[in-house]
Structure formats: structure tokens, C-alpha cells
């Protein structure tokens, strides 16, 4: 813990990232909104509390969708917009690769039938949702496996003289493959302990003590480290250790860029926070360096994030827009909304009282919109000073 005590004392805690946000004197400087490259329009949206709604999403910019709880934000963005784009992109793209199978996204024809038309979709060639759902459901997945970094690491071990002499391929260094992993825990590093009157609990594996590999695999070292040692490195340390392996270095750099330098490569997916999982997805996305036009959809991405983490996330999202993509976020954080290029404010209330677009435009325009409950909160963030 960096600080505990009265809030005033925190003003002097030099290294606390929170300090800056609690005592920030000025709102962030207003910026000029980007100019859209096109518009994606949904016509006749009727779902949940949305009734025959027309909504226009500018392309090539950062859009924030706001409104009170129950006003219809998630319905519009993660159901109807996502659905319309998936429909257009076809079955191949229907399951974005950052999603897990069995997600609860409703892709039934009932949703599609409630949208009379869309225009402007032809320039978007990919849809990605960046959410806070776990990156995997078993302890065998982790940030190294998810980002593809682990493939590069396994190749490094397979290329050592000793591995070649023994005929160990990259597969030998996977804990999903029986040959190289610990047989007792099957590569999980721990085993379930059944206690008579208590729920099951886990204890480190008695054979590998958490290393996950069998002793033969652990005889192979690269610069004095076993593959288990490498999985125990933080992203920061691994970036130094693997600096001369281009595929690994690229992956590690993007993980650092999203503020995850402190995470250990082998930390199980099941032990990551929602915000960490989300930033790993974003890093995996950033390292792809694709051409083309991707539409990124995020529903309340800053929920639960520390303001310092929100800043990191935002920098990356704005980077995606600068690279020619479109970002649409459902967002309650007015700091994030004030920094958007375009705002769509739903409401005025929740449920049957909502479902309409109360205001849409630049943050400055929405901050001045009569009848928008968001306006006065947005105005406090200096959006009214924007120079558009
Ligand atoms: N599956 C559903 N079936 C019927 N009605 C739904 C369904 N999901 C949401 N609704 C209703 O539709 C309205 C809009 O819900 P939605 O989830 O889009 O709101 P939201 O603006 O995202 O709210 P929040 O900020 O709380 O996430 C609400 O009145 C909600 O009760
Ligand atoms: Mg919602
Ligand atoms: Zn074991």
C-alpha cells in the first residue's frame, strides 16, 4: 500500500498515481475533434426500449455513447450496431477472435429483423469487441499464450543446442502437450485438494511444485533460464531477456504500452482482473498492426479502472483511431466523453422513459444541449471550451 490515512496527506505522497487525479487543478485541455471519414447509419432500430430509432455513427473517429442507466446504450451499441456489422461481414467475421465461444451476444435473426436498413457499412472490414471478460477459462491460458508471445518463446527453447540434440520441438514446451508437461498436474502447476466439509481448494503440485513441466523439459535452458523461469518473468524483465527475439520483443512492447509491464508472463488467465484482461486484448490487437478499417466496440471500458489506467487505455484507443479505425465506447466517465470526437446521448431517462437520442454532436455541442441530463456533467469537464 502506498498511502493510507487522511486524503489531505495524499497530496504529499509523491509516487501515488492517485494523487494527480484527486488534486488535479485543471480539466484536461480541450482538443479539436477529428473529422469523420464517413458515416454508418442504422435506420429503424427497434429493440428493448429503442423504438424506430435512427442513429448515425461517424467513421474514423472516437465516439462516446452516453445516457443514464437503462437508456439503451448497450442495446444500441453491443446488440444492434454489432449485429448489423456482423451481418454485413458475414459468418467468417461473426465471431471476433477476441471473443470466447459461448458468449451471450444475441445473434439471432430477431435482432436483425428489427433494423430496417444500414448505410455506410461498406468501408468497415472488421469488427472487434474489447471487453473485460476473461481471456481464458483455464489456468493453462495466460497472457503469453493469448498474445502469441509464447509461440516465440517456445521456438527459442526448441532452437537450443540441447533441445535439438534431444529432438525436442516447440510442442515439447507447451503445457497443453503431454510430452513436456508435468504428468501429475497436467501442466496446471497445482492440484485440487478435496476437503471433507469444505469446498475444493488448490495446492501446488507435489511433483513440479508449480513449474508445470516435467524434469526433462526443465533440463533445457536458454541463457541459464528454464521455460518455467521465463514464465515467471514480468513483462518488463522478459522484454530485456528476449530483446533479440523480434516476435517476442514486439509483443512485449505492446504489453508495456498498455501498462502491463508488471504482469508475469505465466500468470493464469483465471487470476487476472477484468481491466487487465481487457488491456491484454487491446495489446493483442495493437500488435497485429493490420491495415484496413476496424470498428472497435467497448461497453463501459473504464469501469473499475484507476484513472491512471484509464489514461493508458484511452491513449491506445485514440491511437487506433489515428491509425484509421473507428472506436465506439459506451461510457459514463465524463473525462473520457469530453475527449471524444463525437457524442451520442441517449435518454432522457431509463427504460420506457429512454431509448431516444437526446443530443448528438461534438462534446461541446452536447454539453450545451437543452434536455440532455449528460450536458451539465460534460460541461464541467471543459468540453464547452472545445474549439470546433
Ligand atoms: N434482454 C432484454 N430484454 C428486454 N429488455 C431488455 C433486455 N436488456 C435490456 N433491456 C431493457 O432495455 C432498456 C435499455 O437497456 P440497456 O442495457 O441498453 O441500457 P444501458 O443504457 O446500457 O444501461 P446501463 O448504463 O445500466 O448499462 C432497459 O430498460 C432494459 O431494462
Ligand atoms: Mg449498458
Ligand atoms: Zn505438476
CSV table of C-alpha atoms and ligand atoms in Angstrom, one decimal:
chain,number,residue,atom,x,y,z
A,1,UNK,CA,0.0,0.0,0.0
A,2,UNK,CA,1.4,3.4,-1.0
A,3,UNK,CA,-0.8,5.5,1.2
A,4,UNK,CA,-3.3,5.1,3.9
A,5,UNK,CA,-4.6,8.0,6.0
A,6,UNK,CA,-6.4,11.3,5.6
A,7,UNK,CA,-6.9,12.4,2.0
A,8,UNK,CA,-5.0,15.6,2.6
A,9,UNK,CA,-1.8,13.7,3.4
A,10,UNK,CA,-2.1,12.0,0.0
A,11,UNK,CA,-1.3,15.4,-1.6
A,12,UNK,CA,2.2,14.9,-0.5
A,13,UNK,CA,2.6,11.2,-1.4
A,14,UNK,CA,4.8,11.8,-4.4
A,15,UNK,CA,4.6,8.4,-6.0
A,16,UNK,CA,0.9,7.8,-5.8
A,17,UNK,CA,-0.7,7.8,-9.2
A,18,UNK,CA,-4.0,8.6,-7.5
A,19,UNK,CA,-2.6,11.9,-6.1
A,20,UNK,CA,-2.6,13.5,-9.5
A,21,UNK,CA,-6.2,12.8,-10.1
A,22,UNK,CA,-7.5,13.8,-6.7
A,23,UNK,CA,-5.8,17.1,-6.7
A,24,UNK,CA,-5.8,17.9,-10.4
A,25,UNK,CA,-6.5,21.6,-10.6
A,26,UNK,CA,-7.4,21.9,-14.2
A,27,UNK,CA,-9.6,19.8,-16.5
A,28,UNK,CA,-7.6,18.3,-19.4
A,29,UNK,CA,-7.1,20.8,-22.3
A,30,UNK,CA,-9.8,20.7,-24.9
A,31,UNK,CA,-8.9,19.3,-28.2
A,32,UNK,CA,-10.3,19.8,-31.7
A,33,UNK,CA,-12.5,16.9,-32.7
A,34,UNK,CA,-11.3,14.8,-35.7
A,35,UNK,CA,-13.2,15.0,-39.0
A,36,UNK,CA,-15.1,11.8,-39.8
A,37,UNK,CA,-14.3,9.8,-43.0
A,38,UNK,CA,-17.8,8.7,-43.4
A,39,UNK,CA,-21.0,7.8,-41.5
A,40,UNK,CA,-22.5,4.5,-40.6
A,41,UNK,CA,-26.3,4.9,-40.1
A,42,UNK,CA,-28.7,2.5,-38.6
A,43,UNK,CA,-32.3,3.0,-39.6
A,44,UNK,CA,-35.5,1.9,-37.8
A,45,UNK,CA,-33.8,0.3,-34.8
A,46,UNK,CA,-36.5,-1.3,-32.6
A,47,UNK,CA,-35.2,-3.4,-29.7
A,48,UNK,CA,-35.9,-3.3,-26.0
A,49,UNK,CA,-36.7,0.3,-25.3
A,50,UNK,CA,-35.4,1.6,-28.7
A,51,UNK,CA,-38.4,2.4,-31.0
A,52,UNK,CA,-37.8,3.0,-34.6
A,53,UNK,CA,-34.6,4.9,-33.8
A,54,UNK,CA,-32.2,6.2,-36.5
A,55,UNK,CA,-28.6,6.5,-35.2
A,56,UNK,CA,-25.6,7.8,-37.1
A,57,UNK,CA,-22.1,6.8,-36.1
A,58,UNK,CA,-19.3,8.8,-37.7
A,59,UNK,CA,-16.4,6.7,-39.1
A,60,UNK,CA,-12.7,7.2,-38.5
A,61,UNK,CA,-13.4,9.0,-35.1
A,62,UNK,CA,-13.8,8.2,-31.4
A,63,UNK,CA,-17.5,8.2,-30.4
A,64,UNK,CA,-18.8,8.1,-26.9
A,65,UNK,CA,-22.4,6.9,-26.2
A,66,UNK,CA,-23.8,8.3,-23.0
A,67,UNK,CA,-27.0,8.3,-21.1
A,68,UNK,CA,-28.5,7.3,-17.7
A,69,UNK,CA,-28.7,3.6,-16.8
A,70,UNK,CA,-31.3,1.8,-18.8
A,71,UNK,CA,-31.4,4.5,-21.5
A,72,UNK,CA,-30.5,1.9,-24.2
A,73,UNK,CA,-26.7,2.4,-24.7
A,74,UNK,CA,-25.7,-1.3,-24.6
A,75,UNK,CA,-28.7,-2.3,-26.7
A,76,UNK,CA,-27.7,0.2,-29.4
A,77,UNK,CA,-24.0,-0.5,-29.4
A,78,UNK,CA,-23.3,-4.1,-28.4
A,79,UNK,CA,-26.5,-5.5,-29.8
A,80,UNK,CA,-27.8,-3.6,-32.8
A,81,UNK,CA,-24.6,-2.0,-34.1
A,82,UNK,CA,-22.6,-5.1,-33.5
A,83,UNK,CA,-25.2,-7.2,-35.1
A,84,UNK,CA,-25.5,-5.0,-38.2
A,85,UNK,CA,-21.8,-5.1,-38.8
A,86,UNK,CA,-21.5,-8.8,-38.2
A,87,UNK,CA,-24.3,-9.4,-40.6
A,88,UNK,CA,-22.5,-7.4,-43.3
A,89,UNK,CA,-19.2,-9.0,-42.7
A,90,UNK,CA,-20.7,-12.5,-42.8
A,91,UNK,CA,-20.1,-15.7,-40.9
A,92,UNK,CA,-16.3,-15.6,-41.1
A,93,UNK,CA,-16.2,-12.5,-39.0
A,94,UNK,CA,-19.2,-13.2,-36.9
A,95,UNK,CA,-17.2,-14.4,-34.0
A,96,UNK,CA,-14.5,-11.8,-33.4
A,97,UNK,CA,-11.3,-13.5,-32.4
A,98,UNK,CA,-11.1,-11.6,-29.1
A,99,UNK,CA,-14.3,-13.3,-28.1
A,100,UNK,CA,-14.7,-16.7,-26.5
A,101,UNK,CA,-17.2,-19.2,-27.8
A,102,UNK,CA,-20.4,-19.3,-25.9
A,103,UNK,CA,-20.6,-15.5,-25.3
A,104,UNK,CA,-24.0,-14.2,-24.6
A,105,UNK,CA,-24.1,-11.9,-27.6
A,106,UNK,CA,-27.5,-12.5,-29.1
A,107,UNK,CA,-27.0,-13.0,-32.8
A,108,UNK,CA,-30.5,-14.3,-33.6
A,109,UNK,CA,-32.5,-13.2,-36.6
A,110,UNK,CA,-34.9,-11.5,-34.2
A,111,UNK,CA,-32.4,-8.7,-33.8
A,112,UNK,CA,-31.7,-8.3,-37.4
A,113,UNK,CA,-35.3,-8.1,-38.4
A,114,UNK,CA,-35.7,-5.0,-36.2
A,115,UNK,CA,-33.3,-3.0,-38.2
A,116,UNK,CA,-34.8,-1.7,-41.5
A,117,UNK,CA,-31.5,-0.6,-43.1
A,118,UNK,CA,-27.9,0.4,-42.7
A,119,UNK,CA,-25.7,2.7,-44.8
A,120,UNK,CA,-22.0,3.4,-44.8
A,121,UNK,CA,-21.0,-0.1,-43.7
A,122,UNK,CA,-19.0,-0.9,-46.8
A,123,UNK,CA,-15.8,0.7,-45.6
A,124,UNK,CA,-15.6,-1.3,-42.4
A,125,UNK,CA,-13.9,-4.6,-42.9
A,126,UNK,CA,-13.6,-5.9,-39.3
A,127,UNK,CA,-15.4,-5.8,-36.0
A,128,UNK,CA,-13.7,-6.2,-32.6
A,129,UNK,CA,-15.2,-6.0,-29.2
A,130,UNK,CA,-12.7,-5.3,-26.4
A,131,UNK,CA,-14.4,-6.3,-23.2
A,132,UNK,CA,-13.4,-7.2,-19.7
A,133,UNK,CA,-14.4,-10.9,-19.9
A,134,UNK,CA,-11.6,-13.4,-19.0
A,135,UNK,CA,-9.1,-14.1,-21.8
A,136,UNK,CA,-9.5,-17.8,-21.0
A,137,UNK,CA,-11.2,-20.0,-18.6
A,138,UNK,CA,-8.5,-22.4,-17.6
A,139,UNK,CA,-5.3,-21.7,-15.7
A,140,UNK,CA,-3.4,-23.0,-18.7
A,141,UNK,CA,-4.1,-19.9,-20.6
A,142,UNK,CA,-2.2,-16.7,-19.7
A,143,UNK,CA,-1.1,-13.5,-21.4
A,144,UNK,CA,1.8,-15.3,-23.1
A,145,UNK,CA,-0.5,-17.9,-24.7
A,146,UNK,CA,-3.2,-15.3,-25.5
A,147,UNK,CA,-0.9,-12.8,-27.3
A,148,UNK,CA,1.1,-15.4,-29.2
A,149,UNK,CA,4.2,-14.4,-27.3
A,150,UNK,CA,4.5,-18.0,-26.0
A,151,UNK,CA,4.9,-19.4,-29.5
A,152,UNK,CA,8.1,-17.2,-29.9
A,153,UNK,CA,9.4,-18.3,-26.5
A,154,UNK,CA,8.9,-22.0,-27.2
A,155,UNK,CA,10.7,-21.6,-30.5
A,156,UNK,CA,13.7,-20.1,-28.7
A,157,UNK,CA,13.8,-23.2,-26.4
A,158,UNK,CA,13.4,-25.6,-29.2
A,159,UNK,CA,16.3,-24.0,-31.1
A,160,UNK,CA,18.8,-24.5,-28.2
A,161,UNK,CA,21.6,-27.0,-28.9
A,162,UNK,CA,20.4,-29.4,-26.2
A,163,UNK,CA,16.8,-29.4,-27.4
A,164,UNK,CA,17.9,-30.1,-30.9
A,165,UNK,CA,20.2,-32.9,-29.8
A,166,UNK,CA,17.2,-34.5,-27.9
A,167,UNK,CA,14.8,-33.9,-30.7
A,168,UNK,CA,12.5,-31.6,-28.6
A,169,UNK,CA,10.3,-29.4,-30.8
A,170,UNK,CA,8.4,-26.3,-29.8
A,171,UNK,CA,5.5,-28.5,-28.8
A,172,UNK,CA,7.5,-30.1,-26.1
A,173,UNK,CA,7.5,-26.7,-24.3
A,174,UNK,CA,3.7,-26.4,-24.3
A,175,UNK,CA,1.8,-27.3,-21.2
A,176,UNK,CA,-1.0,-28.4,-23.4
A,177,UNK,CA,1.0,-31.2,-24.8
A,178,UNK,CA,1.6,-34.3,-22.6
A,179,UNK,CA,5.2,-35.0,-23.7
A,180,UNK,CA,6.8,-32.0,-21.9
A,181,UNK,CA,4.4,-31.1,-19.1
A,182,UNK,CA,4.2,-32.4,-15.6
A,183,UNK,CA,2.0,-35.5,-15.7
A,184,UNK,CA,0.8,-35.2,-12.2
A,185,UNK,CA,-0.9,-31.8,-12.6
A,186,UNK,CA,-1.2,-32.0,-16.4
A,187,UNK,CA,0.6,-28.7,-16.7
A,188,UNK,CA,-1.6,-26.7,-14.4
A,189,UNK,CA,1.0,-26.3,-11.7
A,190,UNK,CA,-1.4,-27.3,-8.9
A,191,UNK,CA,-3.8,-30.0,-8.0
A,192,UNK,CA,-7.2,-29.9,-6.4
A,193,UNK,CA,-7.4,-30.9,-2.8
A,194,UNK,CA,-10.7,-32.3,-1.6
A,195,UNK,CA,-11.5,-31.4,1.9
A,196,UNK,CA,-14.4,-33.3,3.6
A,197,UNK,CA,-16.5,-30.4,4.8
A,198,UNK,CA,-15.0,-27.6,2.8
A,199,UNK,CA,-15.3,-26.6,-0.9
A,200,UNK,CA,-12.4,-27.9,-3.0
A,201,UNK,CA,-9.2,-25.9,-2.9
A,202,UNK,CA,-5.9,-26.0,-4.7
A,203,UNK,CA,-2.4,-26.8,-3.6
A,204,UNK,CA,0.9,-26.5,-5.6
A,205,UNK,CA,1.6,-29.7,-7.4
A,206,UNK,CA,3.7,-32.1,-5.3
A,207,UNK,CA,5.8,-33.2,-8.2
A,208,UNK,CA,6.7,-30.0,-10.2
A,209,UNK,CA,6.0,-27.5,-7.3
A,210,UNK,CA,4.2,-25.2,-9.7
A,211,UNK,CA,6.8,-25.4,-12.5
A,212,UNK,CA,4.2,-27.2,-14.8
A,213,UNK,CA,6.9,-29.1,-16.7
A,214,UNK,CA,8.5,-32.5,-16.2
A,215,UNK,CA,12.2,-32.6,-15.1
A,216,UNK,CA,13.4,-33.5,-18.6
A,217,UNK,CA,11.9,-30.4,-20.2
A,218,UNK,CA,13.4,-28.3,-17.4
A,219,UNK,CA,16.9,-29.5,-18.2
A,220,UNK,CA,16.7,-27.3,-21.3
A,221,UNK,CA,17.9,-23.7,-20.6
A,222,UNK,CA,18.3,-20.6,-22.6
A,223,UNK,CA,20.9,-18.2,-21.1
A,224,UNK,CA,20.6,-20.0,-17.8
A,225,UNK,CA,16.8,-19.9,-17.6
A,226,UNK,CA,14.3,-22.8,-18.0
A,227,UNK,CA,11.0,-22.2,-19.7
A,228,UNK,CA,9.3,-22.2,-16.3
A,229,UNK,CA,11.7,-19.4,-15.2
A,230,UNK,CA,10.7,-17.4,-18.3
A,231,UNK,CA,7.1,-17.8,-17.5
A,232,UNK,CA,7.9,-16.4,-14.1
A,233,UNK,CA,9.4,-13.2,-15.5
A,234,UNK,CA,7.5,-10.0,-15.6
A,235,UNK,CA,6.7,-8.4,-19.0
A,236,UNK,CA,9.4,-5.7,-18.2
A,237,UNK,CA,12.1,-8.3,-17.3
A,238,UNK,CA,11.1,-10.5,-20.3
A,239,UNK,CA,11.5,-7.6,-22.6
A,240,UNK,CA,15.1,-7.4,-21.6
A,241,UNK,CA,15.7,-11.1,-21.6
A,242,UNK,CA,14.1,-11.6,-25.1
A,243,UNK,CA,15.2,-8.2,-26.6
A,244,UNK,CA,16.9,-10.0,-29.5
A,245,UNK,CA,13.9,-12.2,-30.4
A,246,UNK,CA,11.8,-9.9,-32.7
A,247,UNK,CA,8.5,-11.7,-32.5
A,248,UNK,CA,8.7,-11.7,-28.6
A,249,UNK,CA,10.0,-8.2,-28.4
A,250,UNK,CA,7.1,-6.8,-30.4
A,251,UNK,CA,4.5,-8.5,-28.3
A,252,UNK,CA,6.2,-7.4,-25.0
A,253,UNK,CA,6.5,-3.8,-26.2
A,254,UNK,CA,2.7,-3.6,-26.8
A,255,UNK,CA,2.0,-5.2,-23.4
A,256,UNK,CA,4.2,-2.5,-21.8
A,257,UNK,CA,2.4,0.2,-23.9
A,258,UNK,CA,-0.9,-0.8,-22.3
A,259,UNK,CA,0.6,-0.5,-18.8
A,260,UNK,CA,1.1,-4.2,-18.1
A,261,UNK,CA,4.9,-4.3,-17.5
A,262,UNK,CA,4.4,-5.6,-14.0
A,263,UNK,CA,2.4,-8.8,-15.0
A,264,UNK,CA,4.1,-12.2,-15.0
A,265,UNK,CA,4.0,-14.0,-18.4
A,266,UNK,CA,2.6,-17.2,-16.8
A,267,UNK,CA,0.0,-15.6,-14.5
A,268,UNK,CA,-3.1,-17.8,-15.1
A,269,UNK,CA,-5.9,-16.2,-17.1
A,270,UNK,CA,-8.2,-17.0,-14.2
A,271,UNK,CA,-6.2,-14.8,-11.9
A,272,UNK,CA,-6.3,-11.6,-14.0
A,273,UNK,CA,-8.5,-8.7,-13.2
A,274,UNK,CA,-11.2,-7.6,-15.7
A,275,UNK,CA,-9.2,-4.5,-16.6
A,276,UNK,CA,-6.0,-6.5,-17.1
A,277,UNK,CA,-7.8,-8.9,-19.3
A,278,UNK,CA,-9.2,-6.0,-21.4
A,279,UNK,CA,-5.8,-4.4,-21.8
A,280,UNK,CA,-4.3,-7.8,-22.8
A,281,UNK,CA,-6.9,-8.0,-25.6
A,282,UNK,CA,-6.1,-4.5,-26.6
A,283,UNK,CA,-2.3,-5.3,-26.7
A,284,UNK,CA,-3.0,-8.4,-28.8
A,285,UNK,CA,-5.0,-6.2,-31.1
A,286,UNK,CA,-2.3,-3.5,-31.3
A,287,UNK,CA,0.5,-5.9,-32.1
A,288,UNK,CA,-1.4,-7.1,-35.2
A,289,UNK,CA,-0.7,-3.8,-36.9
A,290,UNK,CA,-3.3,-4.5,-39.6
A,291,UNK,CA,-4.3,-2.4,-42.5
A,292,UNK,CA,-7.9,-1.8,-43.2
A,293,UNK,CA,-10.7,-0.4,-41.2
A,294,UNK,CA,-11.7,-2.0,-38.0
A,295,UNK,CA,-14.7,-1.0,-35.9
A,296,UNK,CA,-13.9,-1.3,-32.2
A,297,UNK,CA,-16.9,-1.5,-29.7
A,298,UNK,CA,-16.3,-1.2,-26.0
A,299,UNK,CA,-19.1,-1.2,-23.3
A,300,UNK,CA,-18.0,0.8,-20.3
A,301,UNK,CA,-14.3,0.0,-20.7
A,302,UNK,CA,-13.2,2.2,-17.8
A,303,UNK,CA,-15.4,0.6,-15.2
A,304,UNK,CA,-13.2,-0.3,-12.3
A,305,UNK,CA,-10.1,1.2,-13.7
A,306,UNK,CA,-7.9,3.6,-11.8
A,307,UNK,CA,-7.7,7.0,-13.6
A,308,UNK,CA,-4.1,6.2,-14.4
A,309,UNK,CA,-5.1,3.0,-16.2
A,310,UNK,CA,-8.0,4.8,-17.9
A,311,UNK,CA,-5.4,7.2,-19.3
A,312,UNK,CA,-3.3,4.4,-20.7
A,313,UNK,CA,-6.4,2.7,-22.2
A,314,UNK,CA,-7.5,6.0,-23.8
A,315,UNK,CA,-4.1,6.7,-25.3
A,316,UNK,CA,-4.3,3.3,-27.0
A,317,UNK,CA,-7.9,3.7,-28.2
A,318,UNK,CA,-7.1,7.1,-29.7
A,319,UNK,CA,-4.0,5.5,-31.3
A,320,UNK,CA,-6.3,3.1,-33.1
A,321,UNK,CA,-8.4,6.0,-34.4
A,322,UNK,CA,-5.3,7.8,-35.5
A,323,UNK,CA,-4.4,4.6,-37.5
A,324,UNK,CA,-7.6,5.0,-39.4
A,325,UNK,CA,-10.1,2.9,-37.4
A,326,UNK,CA,-13.3,3.7,-35.7
A,327,UNK,CA,-13.9,3.4,-31.9
A,328,UNK,CA,-17.3,3.5,-30.3
A,329,UNK,CA,-17.4,3.3,-26.5
A,330,UNK,CA,-20.4,3.3,-24.1
A,331,UNK,CA,-19.0,5.5,-21.3
A,332,UNK,CA,-20.0,7.1,-18.0
A,333,UNK,CA,-16.7,8.8,-17.3
A,334,UNK,CA,-17.1,12.4,-18.4
A,335,UNK,CA,-13.4,12.9,-18.7
A,336,UNK,CA,-13.4,10.2,-21.5
A,337,UNK,CA,-16.5,11.6,-23.1
A,338,UNK,CA,-15.1,15.2,-23.1
A,339,UNK,CA,-12.1,13.8,-25.1
A,340,UNK,CA,-14.2,12.1,-27.7
A,341,UNK,CA,-14.8,13.4,-31.2
A,342,UNK,CA,-18.5,12.7,-31.2
A,343,UNK,CA,-21.1,12.1,-28.5
A,344,UNK,CA,-24.4,10.3,-28.8
A,345,UNK,CA,-26.5,10.9,-25.7
A,346,UNK,CA,-29.5,8.6,-25.1
A,347,UNK,CA,-32.4,9.2,-22.8
A,348,UNK,CA,-33.8,11.2,-21.4
A,349,UNK,CA,-34.5,8.6,-18.7
A,350,UNK,CA,-34.2,4.8,-18.3
A,351,UNK,CA,-36.5,2.1,-19.7
A,352,UNK,CA,-39.6,3.4,-21.4
A,353,UNK,CA,-38.5,6.9,-20.5
A,354,UNK,CA,-35.4,6.5,-22.6
A,355,UNK,CA,-34.5,5.0,-25.9
A,356,UNK,CA,-34.3,8.3,-27.8
A,357,UNK,CA,-31.3,10.3,-28.9
A,358,UNK,CA,-31.4,13.4,-26.8
A,359,UNK,CA,-28.4,15.1,-28.3
A,360,UNK,CA,-25.6,14.2,-30.7
A,361,UNK,CA,-22.6,16.2,-31.8
A,362,UNK,CA,-19.2,17.2,-30.6
A,363,UNK,CA,-18.7,17.1,-26.8
A,364,UNK,CA,-19.1,20.9,-26.8
A,365,UNK,CA,-22.4,20.7,-28.6
A,366,UNK,CA,-23.8,18.0,-26.3
A,367,UNK,CA,-22.5,19.9,-23.3
A,368,UNK,CA,-24.7,22.8,-24.4
A,369,UNK,CA,-27.8,20.7,-25.5
A,370,UNK,CA,-31.0,21.5,-23.7
A,371,UNK,CA,-32.9,18.5,-22.3
A,372,UNK,CA,-29.7,16.3,-22.0
A,373,UNK,CA,-29.0,15.1,-18.5
A,374,UNK,CA,-25.4,14.5,-19.6
A,375,UNK,CA,-24.9,18.1,-20.6
A,376,UNK,CA,-24.2,19.7,-17.3
A,377,UNK,CA,-21.8,16.9,-16.2
A,378,UNK,CA,-20.0,17.1,-19.5
A,379,UNK,CA,-19.8,20.9,-19.3
A,380,UNK,CA,-17.7,20.6,-16.1
A,381,UNK,CA,-15.1,18.8,-17.9
A,382,UNK,CA,-14.3,21.7,-20.1
A,383,UNK,CA,-15.9,20.3,-23.2
A,384,UNK,CA,-17.5,23.7,-23.7
A,385,UNK,CA,-14.1,25.2,-24.3
A,386,UNK,CA,-13.6,23.0,-27.3
A,387,UNK,CA,-12.5,24.8,-30.4
A,388,UNK,CA,-14.6,23.1,-33.1
B,1,LIG,N1,-32.7,-8.8,-23.0
B,1,LIG,C1,-33.6,-7.8,-22.7
B,1,LIG,N2,-34.9,-8.0,-22.9
B,1,LIG,C2,-35.8,-7.0,-22.7
B,1,LIG,N3,-35.4,-5.7,-22.3
B,1,LIG,C3,-34.1,-5.5,-22.1
B,1,LIG,C4,-33.1,-6.5,-22.3
B,1,LIG,N4,-31.9,-6.0,-22.0
B,1,LIG,C5,-32.2,-4.7,-21.6
B,1,LIG,N5,-33.5,-4.4,-21.6
B,1,LIG,C6,-34.1,-3.1,-21.3
B,1,LIG,O1,-33.8,-2.2,-22.3
B,1,LIG,C7,-33.5,-0.9,-21.7
B,1,LIG,C8,-32.1,-0.5,-22.2
B,1,LIG,O2,-31.2,-1.4,-21.6
B,1,LIG,P1,-29.6,-1.3,-21.9
B,1,LIG,O3,-28.9,-2.4,-21.3
B,1,LIG,O4,-29.4,-1.0,-23.3
B,1,LIG,O5,-29.3,0.1,-21.1
B,1,LIG,P2,-27.9,0.8,-20.8
B,1,LIG,O6,-28.2,2.2,-21.3
B,1,LIG,O7,-26.8,0.1,-21.4
B,1,LIG,O8,-27.9,0.9,-19.2
B,1,LIG,P3,-26.6,0.7,-18.2
B,1,LIG,O9,-25.9,2.0,-18.2
B,1,LIG,O10,-27.3,0.3,-16.9
B,1,LIG,O11,-25.8,-0.4,-18.7
B,1,LIG,C9,-33.7,-1.1,-20.2
B,1,LIG,O12,-34.9,-0.6,-19.9
B,1,LIG,C10,-33.6,-2.6,-20.0
B,1,LIG,O13,-34.4,-3.0,-18.9
B,2,LIG,MG1,-25.2,-1.0,-20.5
B,3,LIG,ZN1,3.0,-30.7,-11.6
